[in-house]
PDB file of C-alpha atoms in Angstrom:
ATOM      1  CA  UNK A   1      -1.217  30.125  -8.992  1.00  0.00           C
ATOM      2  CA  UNK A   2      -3.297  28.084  -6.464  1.00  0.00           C
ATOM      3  CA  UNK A   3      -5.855  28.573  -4.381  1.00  0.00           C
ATOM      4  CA  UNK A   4      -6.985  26.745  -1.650  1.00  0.00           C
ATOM      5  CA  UNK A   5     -10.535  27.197   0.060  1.00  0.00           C
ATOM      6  CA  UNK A   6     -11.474  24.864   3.009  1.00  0.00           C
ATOM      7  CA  UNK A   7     -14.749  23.684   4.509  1.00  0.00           C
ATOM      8  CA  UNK A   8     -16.273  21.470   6.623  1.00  0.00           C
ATOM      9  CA  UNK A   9     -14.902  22.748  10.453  1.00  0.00           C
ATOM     10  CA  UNK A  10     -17.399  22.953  13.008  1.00  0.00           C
ATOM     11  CA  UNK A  11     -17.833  22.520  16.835  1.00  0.00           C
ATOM     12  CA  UNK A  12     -18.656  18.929  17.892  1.00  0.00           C
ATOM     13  CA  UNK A  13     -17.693  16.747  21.458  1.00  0.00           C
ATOM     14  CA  UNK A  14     -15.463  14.735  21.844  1.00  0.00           C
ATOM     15  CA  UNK A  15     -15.349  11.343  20.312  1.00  0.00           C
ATOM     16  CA  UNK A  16     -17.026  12.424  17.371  1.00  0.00           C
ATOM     17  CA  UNK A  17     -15.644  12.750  13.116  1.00  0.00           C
ATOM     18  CA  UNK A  18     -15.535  15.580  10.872  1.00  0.00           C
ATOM     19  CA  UNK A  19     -14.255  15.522   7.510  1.00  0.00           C
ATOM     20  CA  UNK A  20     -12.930  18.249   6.424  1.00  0.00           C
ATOM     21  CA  UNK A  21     -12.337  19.657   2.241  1.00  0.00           C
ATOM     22  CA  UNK A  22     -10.191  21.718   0.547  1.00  0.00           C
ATOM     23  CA  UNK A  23     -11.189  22.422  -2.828  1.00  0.00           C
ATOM     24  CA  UNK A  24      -8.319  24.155  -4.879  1.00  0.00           C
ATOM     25  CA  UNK A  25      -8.342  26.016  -8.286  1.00  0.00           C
ATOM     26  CA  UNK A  26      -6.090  26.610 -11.022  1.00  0.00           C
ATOM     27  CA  UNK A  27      -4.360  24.181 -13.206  1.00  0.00           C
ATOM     28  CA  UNK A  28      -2.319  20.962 -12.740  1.00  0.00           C
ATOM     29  CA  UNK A  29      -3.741  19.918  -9.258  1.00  0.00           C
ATOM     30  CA  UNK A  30      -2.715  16.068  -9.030  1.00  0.00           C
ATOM     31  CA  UNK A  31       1.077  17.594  -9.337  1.00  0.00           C
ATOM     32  CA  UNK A  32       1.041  19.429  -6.449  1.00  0.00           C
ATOM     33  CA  UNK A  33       1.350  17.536  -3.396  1.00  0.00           C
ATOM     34  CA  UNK A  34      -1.051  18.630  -0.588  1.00  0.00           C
ATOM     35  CA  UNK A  35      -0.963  18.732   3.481  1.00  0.00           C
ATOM     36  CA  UNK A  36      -2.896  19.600   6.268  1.00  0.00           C
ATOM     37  CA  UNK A  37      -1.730  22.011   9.166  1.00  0.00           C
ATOM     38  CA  UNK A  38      -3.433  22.977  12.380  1.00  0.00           C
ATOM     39  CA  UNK A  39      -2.864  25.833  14.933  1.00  0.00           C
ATOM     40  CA  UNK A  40      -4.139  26.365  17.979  1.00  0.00           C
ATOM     41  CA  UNK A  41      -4.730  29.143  19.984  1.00  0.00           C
ATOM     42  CA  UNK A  42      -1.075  30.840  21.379  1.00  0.00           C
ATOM     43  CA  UNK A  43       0.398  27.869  19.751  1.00  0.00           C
ATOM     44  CA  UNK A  44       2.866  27.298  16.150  1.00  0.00           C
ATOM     45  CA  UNK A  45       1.236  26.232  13.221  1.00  0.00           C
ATOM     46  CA  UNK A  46       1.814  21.975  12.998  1.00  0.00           C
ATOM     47  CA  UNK A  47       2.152  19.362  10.406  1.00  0.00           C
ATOM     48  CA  UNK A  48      -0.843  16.814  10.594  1.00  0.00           C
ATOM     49  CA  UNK A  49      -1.337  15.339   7.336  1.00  0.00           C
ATOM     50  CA  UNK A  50       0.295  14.981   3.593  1.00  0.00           C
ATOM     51  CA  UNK A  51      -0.188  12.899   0.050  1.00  0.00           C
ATOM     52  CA  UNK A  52       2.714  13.361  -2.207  1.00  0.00           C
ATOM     53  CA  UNK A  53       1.077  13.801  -5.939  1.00  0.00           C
ATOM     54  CA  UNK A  54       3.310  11.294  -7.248  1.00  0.00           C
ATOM     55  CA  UNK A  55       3.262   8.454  -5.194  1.00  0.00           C
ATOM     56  CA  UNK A  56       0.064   8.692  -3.347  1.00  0.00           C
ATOM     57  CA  UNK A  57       2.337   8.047   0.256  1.00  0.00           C
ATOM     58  CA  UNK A  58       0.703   9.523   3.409  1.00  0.00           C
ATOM     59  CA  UNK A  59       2.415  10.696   6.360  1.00  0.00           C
ATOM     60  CA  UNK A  60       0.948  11.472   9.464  1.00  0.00           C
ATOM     61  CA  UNK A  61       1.617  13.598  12.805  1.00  0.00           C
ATOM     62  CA  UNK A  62       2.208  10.642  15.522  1.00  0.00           C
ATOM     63  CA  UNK A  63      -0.838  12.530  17.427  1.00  0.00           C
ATOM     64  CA  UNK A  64      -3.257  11.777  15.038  1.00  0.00           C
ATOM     65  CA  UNK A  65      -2.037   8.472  13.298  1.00  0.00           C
ATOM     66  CA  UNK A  66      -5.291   6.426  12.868  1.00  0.00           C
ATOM     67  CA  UNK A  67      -7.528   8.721  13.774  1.00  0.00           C
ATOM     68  CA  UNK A  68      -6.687  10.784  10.849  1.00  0.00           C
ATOM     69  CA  UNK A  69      -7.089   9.709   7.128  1.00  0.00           C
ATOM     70  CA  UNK A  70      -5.778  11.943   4.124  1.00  0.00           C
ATOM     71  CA  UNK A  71      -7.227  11.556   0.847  1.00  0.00           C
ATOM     72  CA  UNK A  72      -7.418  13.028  -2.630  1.00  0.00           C
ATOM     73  CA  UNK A  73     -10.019  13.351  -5.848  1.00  0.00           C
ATOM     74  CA  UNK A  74      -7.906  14.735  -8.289  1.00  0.00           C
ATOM     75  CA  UNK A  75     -11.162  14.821 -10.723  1.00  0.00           C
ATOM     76  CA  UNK A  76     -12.571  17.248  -8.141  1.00  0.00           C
ATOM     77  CA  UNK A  77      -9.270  18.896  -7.004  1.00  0.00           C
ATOM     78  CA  UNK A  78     -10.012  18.202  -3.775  1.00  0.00           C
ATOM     79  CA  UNK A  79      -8.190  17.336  -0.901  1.00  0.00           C
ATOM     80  CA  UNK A  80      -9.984  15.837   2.274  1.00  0.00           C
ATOM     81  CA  UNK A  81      -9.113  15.130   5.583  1.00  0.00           C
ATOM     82  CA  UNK A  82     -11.160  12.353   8.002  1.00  0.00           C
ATOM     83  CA  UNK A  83     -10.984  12.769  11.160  1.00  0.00           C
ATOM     84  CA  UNK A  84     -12.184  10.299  14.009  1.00  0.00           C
ATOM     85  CA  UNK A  85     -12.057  10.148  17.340  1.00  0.00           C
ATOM     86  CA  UNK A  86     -11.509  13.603  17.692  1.00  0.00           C
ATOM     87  CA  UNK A  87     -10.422  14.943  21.424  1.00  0.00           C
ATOM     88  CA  UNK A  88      -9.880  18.194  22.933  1.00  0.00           C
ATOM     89  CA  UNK A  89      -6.188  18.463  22.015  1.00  0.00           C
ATOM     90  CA  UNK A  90      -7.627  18.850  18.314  1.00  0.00           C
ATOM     91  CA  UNK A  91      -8.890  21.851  18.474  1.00  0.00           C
ATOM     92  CA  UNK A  92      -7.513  24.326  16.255  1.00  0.00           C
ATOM     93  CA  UNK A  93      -7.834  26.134  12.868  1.00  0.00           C
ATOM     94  CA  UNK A  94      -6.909  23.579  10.207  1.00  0.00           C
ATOM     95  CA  UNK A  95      -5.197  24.894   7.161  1.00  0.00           C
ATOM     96  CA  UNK A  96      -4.501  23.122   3.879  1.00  0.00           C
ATOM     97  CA  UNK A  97      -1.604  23.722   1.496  1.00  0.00           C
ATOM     98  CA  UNK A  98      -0.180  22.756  -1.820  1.00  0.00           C
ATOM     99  CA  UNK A  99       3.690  22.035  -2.764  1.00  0.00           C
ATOM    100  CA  UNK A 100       4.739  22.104  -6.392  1.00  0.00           C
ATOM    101  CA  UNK A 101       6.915  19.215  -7.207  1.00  0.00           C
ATOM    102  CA  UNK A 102       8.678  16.356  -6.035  1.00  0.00           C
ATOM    103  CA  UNK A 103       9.092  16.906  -2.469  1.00  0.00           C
ATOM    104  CA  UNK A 104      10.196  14.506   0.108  1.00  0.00           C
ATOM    105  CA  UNK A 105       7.923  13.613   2.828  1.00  0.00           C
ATOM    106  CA  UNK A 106       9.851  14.729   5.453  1.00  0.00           C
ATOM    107  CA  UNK A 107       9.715  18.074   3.537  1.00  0.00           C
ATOM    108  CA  UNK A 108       6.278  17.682   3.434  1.00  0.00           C
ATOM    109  CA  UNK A 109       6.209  17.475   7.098  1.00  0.00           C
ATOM    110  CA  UNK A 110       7.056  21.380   7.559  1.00  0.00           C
ATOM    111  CA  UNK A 111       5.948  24.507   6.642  1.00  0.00           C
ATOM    112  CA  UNK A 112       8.411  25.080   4.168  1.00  0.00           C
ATOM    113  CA  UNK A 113       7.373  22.248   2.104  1.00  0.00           C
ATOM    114  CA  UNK A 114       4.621  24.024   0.655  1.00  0.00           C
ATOM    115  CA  UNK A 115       3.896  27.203  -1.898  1.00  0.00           C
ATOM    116  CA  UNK A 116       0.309  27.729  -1.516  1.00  0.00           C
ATOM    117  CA  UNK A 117      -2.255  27.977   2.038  1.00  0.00           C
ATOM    118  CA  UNK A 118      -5.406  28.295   2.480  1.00  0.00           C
ATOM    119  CA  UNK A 119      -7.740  30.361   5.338  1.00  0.00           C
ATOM    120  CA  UNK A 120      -8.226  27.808   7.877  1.00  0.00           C
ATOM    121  CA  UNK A 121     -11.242  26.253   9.262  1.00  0.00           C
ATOM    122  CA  UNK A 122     -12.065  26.578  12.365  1.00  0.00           C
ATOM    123  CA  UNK A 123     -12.501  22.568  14.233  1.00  0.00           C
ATOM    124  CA  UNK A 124     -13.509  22.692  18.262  1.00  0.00           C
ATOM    125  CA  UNK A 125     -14.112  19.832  20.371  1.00  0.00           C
ATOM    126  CA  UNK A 126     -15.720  20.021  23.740  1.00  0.00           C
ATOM    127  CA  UNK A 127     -15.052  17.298  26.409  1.00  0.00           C
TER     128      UNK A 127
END
């Protein structure tokens, strides 16, 4: 069992950064392979962001390729996510969630990739 507890959302204007945690607990974190989501209001719940545990690889949602950085400390069991340049468009509640396994990173890349979710943090940007 996993669980995932996020931080670090806030309200902030456009053009601005945020970096946002998700601190996890329970045992064997580097093996689980961890990804960001977002939803926004009316709207499905989208891929933005995943590290396979394995290989380190990071995919990205075309909409926030380098803006967007996704990065692990497995000594904290942590999973972070940078984000720069933030615009409207981004706001949303972010959730983070953990995959057991080896998982592909197109797997990765939807819902059903992972096993465990957080809450969500709430991220809005004003223009």
């Amino acid at each position: 069992q996993v669980q995932l507890v996020e931080s670090g959302g806030g309200l902030l204007q456009a053009g601005g950064s945020l970096r946002l945690s998700c601190a996890a607990s329970g045992r064997a974190f580097s093996s689980y392979s961890m990804g960001w989501f977002r939803q926004a209001p009316g709207k499905e719940r989208v891929f933005v962001a995943s590290i396979q545990w394995s290989t380190g690889i990071t995919n990205y949602a075309d909409s926030v390729k380098d803006r967007f950085t996704i990065f692990r400390d497995n000594a904290k069991n942590t999973v972070y996510l940078q984000m720069n340049s933030l615009k409207p468009e981004d706001t949303a509640v972010y959730y983070c969630a953990a995959g057991r396994g080896l998982k592909s990173w197109s797997l990765l890349a939807s819902i059903n990739g992972y096993d465990y979710w957080g809450q969500g943090t709430q991220v809005t940007v004003s223009s």
